[in-house]
Each structure stands twice: as structure tokens, then as C-alpha cells.
Amino acid sequence: MTLTNLESIPGQSIVEHYGIVQGSTIRAKHVGRDLMAGLKNIVGGELKGYTELMREARQQATDRMIEQAGELGANAIINIRYTTTSVSQGAAEMLAYGTAVRCQ
Amino acid sequence: MEPQSGDLPQGLEIFMNILFLSIPFLVLLLAYITGKVAEKRHYARIHEREGHWLNIPAITGKHLPDLPAVASADLVVGSVVISVDHFKRFLSGFRKFFGGEMKSYSSIIDRGRREAILRMKESSPEADLFLNCRLETSSVSKGKGKVVGCAEVLAYATAVRFQRTAE
């Protein structure tokens, strides 16, 4: 599966469009991480636990999007966008969406 | 004369009171020092890595007029969750009163963005060009009240590798 956030795949031509595909996940952080982040909030800087959490969430959203595109028979997803929304205190939704296409 | 039995506990109590009252200031001082040192070191690291990646730019455009033949194109992502230190949060309280640019916050977001772009680039060391680079910032968690907790910065782009002519 070729993934790109361009409108076309450089060096290849699109032969069929399958429309929008998306994958999302809502993740909450666990208490231990929250506690560590609370301490880290005093000195500032990167919160590694959260970075890891967001990366996992993004990977899962991307995997779900790829799965959906695979079911349609696509071999590439173009014009991918990511958005993050905080659903409630301590939980975040990660959404990945794009256009499933078949390219040659 | 008998020694006053309440003397020692009273002295201790005053000492404890002073200690207790000074904790917020000690935390502020600690946050100021550690935050300052961390920022300086982070910027040094960012400058060094940016120099290393200078020849492989990330551009926001989607097309270049004279692009060589492309061998592969793939999505790359880099992200970082960053938070402001306690001292800057304390300062921002004053800033909110008087208005104006929050310099302490802009530096932290600036660090986050540059770090995210560098991580994105580092995840694809063989790329020749990064097309359609997008940056996104979102607040991961709000602190107590209206205080900013921490923010996530996400950078993503399409890493393009040109076809190599046979040597």
C-alpha cells in the first residue's frame, strides 16, 4: 500500500478512484503516565510518554484506514490528512483520512 | 531555672512554616533553572540537526517544475508532545493580565515544531525531498482551570526518492 499526502503519486498514474477512506481511534492515557506527565509539567520539555501514546494512536488510525482501503481493492491512498481532537479531559481522538485509489 | 519545654517545638514550627511557605517559590526557582537549561540544550541540538538536514528540504508545495523522475514516494510522520515549565506558566499569568505576545509560549511551540520536522526527516534518511509538508498543533490536555497543559505538534509529508542514474 502506497501512502502519500500528495494529490497524485509521482511516477505513477491513477486508474481508479474508490472514494474516501478513514480510520480513527480514541485513546485515553493511563494514570501512571498522567502522574509522570504531571511531574514533568513542572520542569517542562518533552513528555515522552504522551509522544509515544500519540504515535501508537496514529499508527492504529493509519492501520485501520489501510484496512478499509484494502477491502475496497485499492493499492494506494492519496491526499492523506491527520487530525487530532481532544474528546474529553485526558482522551484524544486521532483521525486519518484519505482517498483510496488504484494506481499503475 | 527549668528550660522552657515549648521552646524547641516552637522554633521547629516556625522553621517548618517558613519551609512550607517557601515551597512554591522553590518549585518556581527549580522550574526556572531546569527549564532554561533544557531549552538551551534543546536549541543547540535542533541547530546541529537542522544543519545536517539543510540540503534535504521539506517544502509545503506539491509540485516542483523540474522534478527528476521519482523512484518512490511514501508518507512520513514526526510528532512530539511538549509542555511548558512551571515558571513560564507562572509568567504567563501576568501576560494574560497585560496582553501582548506570550514569548515564553512561542519558544516552546517553536521548539516543538522544529523537533517534529526533524523527527519526520530522520524517519526517512534516504529521501531526497519532502513534498507537501503539513504542520498541525493540538492541545493534548488542558491543565487545571484555563492553564495550558501540553500540546502535540505533528509534521507529515511525502518523502520522495529520485531515480538514480546508473553509475
Short mmCIF file of C-alpha atoms in Angstrom, two decimals:
data_model
loop_
_atom_site.label_atom_id
_atom_site.label_comp_id
_atom_site.label_asym_id
_atom_site.label_seq_id
_atom_site.Cartn_x
_atom_site.Cartn_y
_atom_site.Cartn_z
CA MET A 1 0.00 0.00 0.00
CA THR A 2 1.45 3.33 -1.09
CA LEU A 3 0.61 6.20 1.21
CA THR A 4 1.08 9.83 0.30
CA ASN A 5 -0.35 13.20 1.17
CA LEU A 6 0.05 14.42 -2.39
CA GLU A 7 -2.86 14.53 -4.81
CA SER A 8 -1.18 12.06 -7.11
CA ILE A 9 1.55 9.50 -6.87
CA PRO A 10 4.69 10.78 -8.54
CA GLY A 11 5.79 8.49 -11.34
CA GLN A 12 2.52 6.54 -11.41
CA SER A 13 -0.91 7.10 -12.86
CA ILE A 14 -4.21 6.62 -11.09
CA VAL A 15 -6.55 4.21 -12.85
CA GLU A 16 -9.45 4.06 -10.42
CA HIS A 17 -10.87 6.08 -7.50
CA TYR A 18 -12.63 4.39 -4.61
CA GLY A 19 -13.56 7.47 -2.59
CA ILE A 20 -12.77 8.44 0.95
CA VAL A 21 -11.36 6.00 3.48
CA GLN A 22 -10.78 6.75 7.12
CA GLY A 23 -9.50 5.26 10.30
CA SER A 24 -9.83 6.62 13.79
CA THR A 25 -9.15 5.73 17.36
CA ILE A 26 -9.89 7.34 20.68
CA ARG A 27 -7.22 6.82 23.27
CA ALA A 28 -7.05 7.64 26.92
CA LYS A 29 -3.81 7.88 28.80
CA HIS A 30 -3.36 5.73 31.84
CA VAL A 31 -2.91 7.04 35.33
CA GLY A 32 0.78 6.23 35.62
CA ARG A 33 1.61 8.23 32.54
CA ASP A 34 -0.58 11.05 33.73
CA LEU A 35 1.26 11.15 37.03
CA MET A 36 4.66 11.26 35.34
CA ALA A 37 3.44 13.93 32.95
CA GLY A 38 2.22 15.94 35.92
CA LEU A 39 5.70 15.89 37.38
CA LYS A 40 7.27 16.66 34.02
CA ASN A 41 4.91 19.61 33.69
CA ILE A 42 6.91 21.39 36.40
CA VAL A 43 10.22 21.31 34.56
CA GLY A 44 8.74 21.49 31.07
CA GLY A 45 10.06 19.90 27.91
CA GLU A 46 9.02 16.83 26.02
CA LEU A 47 6.53 14.43 27.56
CA LYS A 48 7.87 11.17 26.14
CA GLY A 49 5.01 9.06 27.45
CA TYR A 50 2.46 11.17 25.62
CA THR A 51 4.54 11.30 22.45
CA GLU A 52 4.62 7.50 22.47
CA LEU A 53 0.89 7.34 23.14
CA MET A 54 0.05 9.67 20.27
CA ARG A 55 2.35 7.76 17.94
CA GLU A 56 0.66 4.46 18.78
CA ALA A 57 -2.76 6.04 18.29
CA ARG A 58 -1.75 7.50 14.93
CA GLN A 59 -0.34 4.18 13.81
CA GLN A 60 -3.57 2.44 14.73
CA ALA A 61 -5.69 5.02 12.91
CA THR A 62 -3.48 4.64 9.84
CA ASP A 63 -3.70 0.84 10.01
CA ARG A 64 -7.49 1.00 10.15
CA MET A 65 -7.55 3.32 7.17
CA ILE A 66 -5.26 0.95 5.24
CA GLU A 67 -7.50 -1.98 6.16
CA GLN A 68 -10.55 -0.15 4.83
CA ALA A 69 -8.76 0.70 1.60
CA GLY A 70 -7.65 -2.90 1.25
CA GLU A 71 -11.24 -4.10 1.46
CA LEU A 72 -12.11 -1.82 -1.45
CA GLY A 73 -9.34 -3.28 -3.56
CA ALA A 74 -7.17 -0.18 -3.57
CA ASN A 75 -3.40 -0.31 -3.66
CA ALA A 76 -2.70 3.28 -2.66
CA ILE A 77 -4.13 6.08 -0.54
CA ILE A 78 -3.55 9.64 -1.67
CA ASN A 79 -4.13 13.02 -0.07
CA ILE A 80 -3.91 11.71 3.50
CA ARG A 81 -4.75 14.11 6.31
CA TYR A 82 -4.39 13.71 10.06
CA THR A 83 -6.44 15.48 12.66
CA THR A 84 -6.49 15.28 16.42
CA THR A 85 -9.34 16.33 18.64
CA SER A 86 -9.49 16.16 22.36
CA VAL A 87 -12.78 14.41 23.07
CA SER A 88 -12.74 14.87 26.81
CA GLN A 89 -10.22 15.57 29.54
CA GLY A 90 -7.46 13.03 29.10
CA ALA A 91 -8.73 11.41 25.91
CA ALA A 92 -7.91 12.23 22.33
CA GLU A 93 -9.31 11.16 19.01
CA MET A 94 -6.92 10.54 16.19
CA LEU A 95 -8.35 10.56 12.70
CA ALA A 96 -6.61 9.66 9.47
CA TYR A 97 -8.41 10.03 6.16
CA GLY A 98 -7.56 9.95 2.51
CA THR A 99 -8.69 8.87 -0.93
CA ALA A 100 -8.30 5.23 -1.87
CA VAL A 101 -7.13 4.70 -5.43
CA ARG A 102 -5.67 2.05 -7.65
CA CYS A 103 -2.57 3.13 -9.44
CA GLN A 104 -0.24 1.67 -12.02
CA MET B 1 15.57 27.56 86.20
CA GLU B 2 13.94 24.88 84.19
CA PRO B 3 14.30 25.14 80.46
CA GLN B 4 11.12 26.13 78.68
CA SER B 5 9.66 22.96 77.34
CA GLY B 6 7.87 24.68 74.46
CA ASP B 7 11.00 26.33 73.02
CA LEU B 8 12.26 23.68 70.69
CA PRO B 9 8.91 22.67 69.19
CA GLN B 10 8.07 26.33 68.64
CA GLY B 11 11.33 27.03 66.84
CA LEU B 12 10.78 23.94 64.80
CA GLU B 13 7.29 25.06 64.00
CA ILE B 14 8.46 28.44 62.70
CA PHE B 15 11.11 26.70 60.66
CA MET B 16 8.53 24.31 59.25
CA ASN B 17 6.21 27.20 58.44
CA ILE B 18 8.93 29.05 56.55
CA LEU B 19 9.82 25.88 54.70
CA PHE B 20 6.21 25.21 53.86
CA LEU B 21 5.59 28.76 52.64
CA SER B 22 8.73 28.79 50.52
CA ILE B 23 7.91 25.56 48.67
CA PRO B 24 6.03 27.33 45.85
CA PHE B 25 8.99 29.67 45.34
CA LEU B 26 11.47 26.82 45.44
CA VAL B 27 9.45 24.97 42.82
CA LEU B 28 9.38 28.12 40.68
CA LEU B 29 13.14 28.52 41.01
CA LEU B 30 13.73 24.87 40.19
CA ALA B 31 11.43 25.11 37.19
CA TYR B 32 13.17 28.29 36.01
CA ILE B 33 16.64 26.76 36.17
CA THR B 34 15.78 23.37 34.68
CA GLY B 35 13.55 24.91 32.03
CA LYS B 36 16.27 27.35 30.98
CA VAL B 37 18.95 24.67 30.79
CA ALA B 38 16.69 22.25 28.92
CA GLU B 39 15.70 24.92 26.39
CA LYS B 40 19.30 25.90 25.72
CA ARG B 41 20.35 22.29 25.20
CA HIS B 42 17.35 21.55 23.03
CA TYR B 43 18.03 24.55 20.78
CA ALA B 44 21.69 23.51 20.46
CA ARG B 45 20.58 20.04 19.38
CA ILE B 46 17.97 21.46 16.96
CA HIS B 47 20.53 23.76 15.31
CA GLU B 48 23.01 20.94 14.89
CA ARG B 49 20.47 18.59 13.30
CA GLU B 50 18.95 21.31 11.13
CA GLY B 51 22.41 21.97 9.73
CA HIS B 52 22.73 18.31 8.92
CA TRP B 53 19.38 18.23 7.07
CA LEU B 54 19.80 21.56 5.31
CA ASN B 55 20.33 20.01 1.87
CA ILE B 56 17.19 17.91 2.04
CA PRO B 57 14.42 20.47 2.36
CA ALA B 58 10.84 19.91 3.44
CA ILE B 59 8.64 22.10 1.27
CA THR B 60 4.95 22.93 1.52
CA GLY B 61 4.45 22.82 -2.24
CA LYS B 62 3.07 19.80 -4.01
CA HIS B 63 4.92 20.08 -7.28
CA LEU B 64 8.26 21.29 -8.40
CA PRO B 65 8.56 22.36 -12.04
CA ASP B 66 11.66 20.36 -12.86
CA LEU B 67 11.41 17.32 -10.67
CA PRO B 68 13.61 14.40 -11.69
CA ALA B 69 11.97 11.00 -12.23
CA VAL B 70 10.63 9.70 -8.93
CA ALA B 71 11.55 6.23 -7.74
CA SER B 72 9.41 6.09 -4.61
CA ALA B 73 7.04 8.24 -2.59
CA ASP B 74 5.90 7.49 0.92
CA LEU B 75 4.18 9.19 3.82
CA VAL B 76 6.40 10.15 6.75
CA VAL B 77 5.29 11.41 10.14
CA GLY B 78 7.05 13.06 13.04
CA SER B 79 5.50 14.20 16.28
CA VAL B 80 6.30 15.48 19.71
CA VAL B 81 4.28 16.31 22.81
CA ILE B 82 5.74 19.26 24.62
CA SER B 83 4.81 21.13 27.75
CA VAL B 84 5.75 24.49 29.24
CA ASP B 85 7.55 24.60 32.55
CA HIS B 86 6.02 25.85 35.74
CA PHE B 87 7.93 29.13 35.71
CA LYS B 88 6.73 30.09 32.23
CA ARG B 89 3.22 29.15 33.17
CA PHE B 90 3.56 31.44 36.17
CA LEU B 91 4.84 34.31 33.98
CA SER B 92 2.05 33.78 31.50
CA GLY B 93 -0.37 34.66 34.28
CA PHE B 94 0.98 38.22 34.24
CA ARG B 95 0.99 38.27 30.46
CA LYS B 96 -2.65 37.36 30.42
CA PHE B 97 -3.31 40.39 32.58
CA PHE B 98 -1.45 42.90 30.40
CA GLY B 99 -1.93 41.28 27.00
CA GLY B 100 0.62 41.02 24.24
CA GLU B 101 2.77 38.29 22.82
CA MET B 102 3.46 35.36 25.09
CA LYS B 103 7.14 34.95 24.29
CA SER B 104 7.62 32.11 26.71
CA TYR B 105 4.92 30.07 25.00
CA SER B 106 6.03 30.84 21.45
CA SER B 107 9.50 29.48 22.16
CA ILE B 108 8.12 26.19 23.40
CA ILE B 109 5.84 25.74 20.38
CA ASP B 110 8.71 26.75 18.09
CA ARG B 111 10.89 24.05 19.64
CA GLY B 112 8.11 21.52 19.21
CA ARG B 113 7.57 22.33 15.53
CA ARG B 114 11.23 22.18 14.64
CA GLU B 115 11.67 18.96 16.60
CA ALA B 116 8.66 17.39 14.84
CA ILE B 117 10.02 18.34 11.40
CA LEU B 118 13.43 16.92 12.30
CA ARG B 119 11.90 13.68 13.54
CA MET B 120 9.90 13.41 10.36
CA LYS B 121 13.07 13.84 8.31
CA GLU B 122 15.00 11.42 10.46
CA SER B 123 12.37 8.73 9.95
CA SER B 124 13.27 8.64 6.26
CA PRO B 125 17.04 9.13 5.94
CA GLU B 126 17.20 8.12 2.29
CA ALA B 127 14.74 10.71 0.98
CA ASP B 128 15.80 13.41 -1.47
CA LEU B 129 12.92 15.79 -0.89
CA PHE B 130 9.90 16.15 1.37
CA LEU B 131 6.85 17.37 -0.51
CA ASN B 132 3.63 18.84 0.84
CA CYS B 133 4.82 19.22 4.41
CA ARG B 134 1.98 19.96 6.82
CA LEU B 135 2.18 21.05 10.41
CA GLU B 136 -0.54 20.60 12.94
CA THR B 137 -0.73 21.61 16.57
CA SER B 138 -3.30 20.37 19.01
CA SER B 139 -3.64 20.69 22.72
CA VAL B 140 -3.47 17.23 24.23
CA SER B 141 -4.58 18.04 27.69
CA LYS B 142 -5.72 21.14 29.45
CA GLY B 143 -4.26 21.75 32.86
CA LYS B 144 -6.28 22.82 35.83
CA GLY B 145 -8.56 25.71 35.03
CA LYS B 146 -7.52 27.59 31.92
CA VAL B 147 -3.86 26.67 32.16
CA VAL B 148 -2.32 25.08 29.09
CA GLY B 149 -1.27 21.54 29.85
CA CYS B 150 0.68 20.34 26.89
CA ALA B 151 0.50 20.49 23.13
CA GLU B 152 1.19 17.97 20.42
CA VAL B 153 2.93 19.06 17.25
CA LEU B 154 2.63 16.82 14.23
CA ALA B 155 4.56 17.16 10.99
CA TYR B 156 3.83 15.00 7.98
CA ALA B 157 4.94 14.98 4.39
CA THR B 158 5.60 12.77 1.41
CA ALA B 159 9.20 11.62 1.28
CA VAL B 160 10.30 11.41 -2.32
CA ARG B 161 13.28 9.49 -3.62
CA PHE B 162 14.56 10.28 -7.08
CA GLN B 163 15.65 7.67 -9.56
CA ARG B 164 19.36 7.24 -9.56
CA THR B 165 21.03 7.10 -12.91
CA ALA B 166 23.27 4.06 -13.26
CA GLU B 167 26.80 4.99 -12.37
#
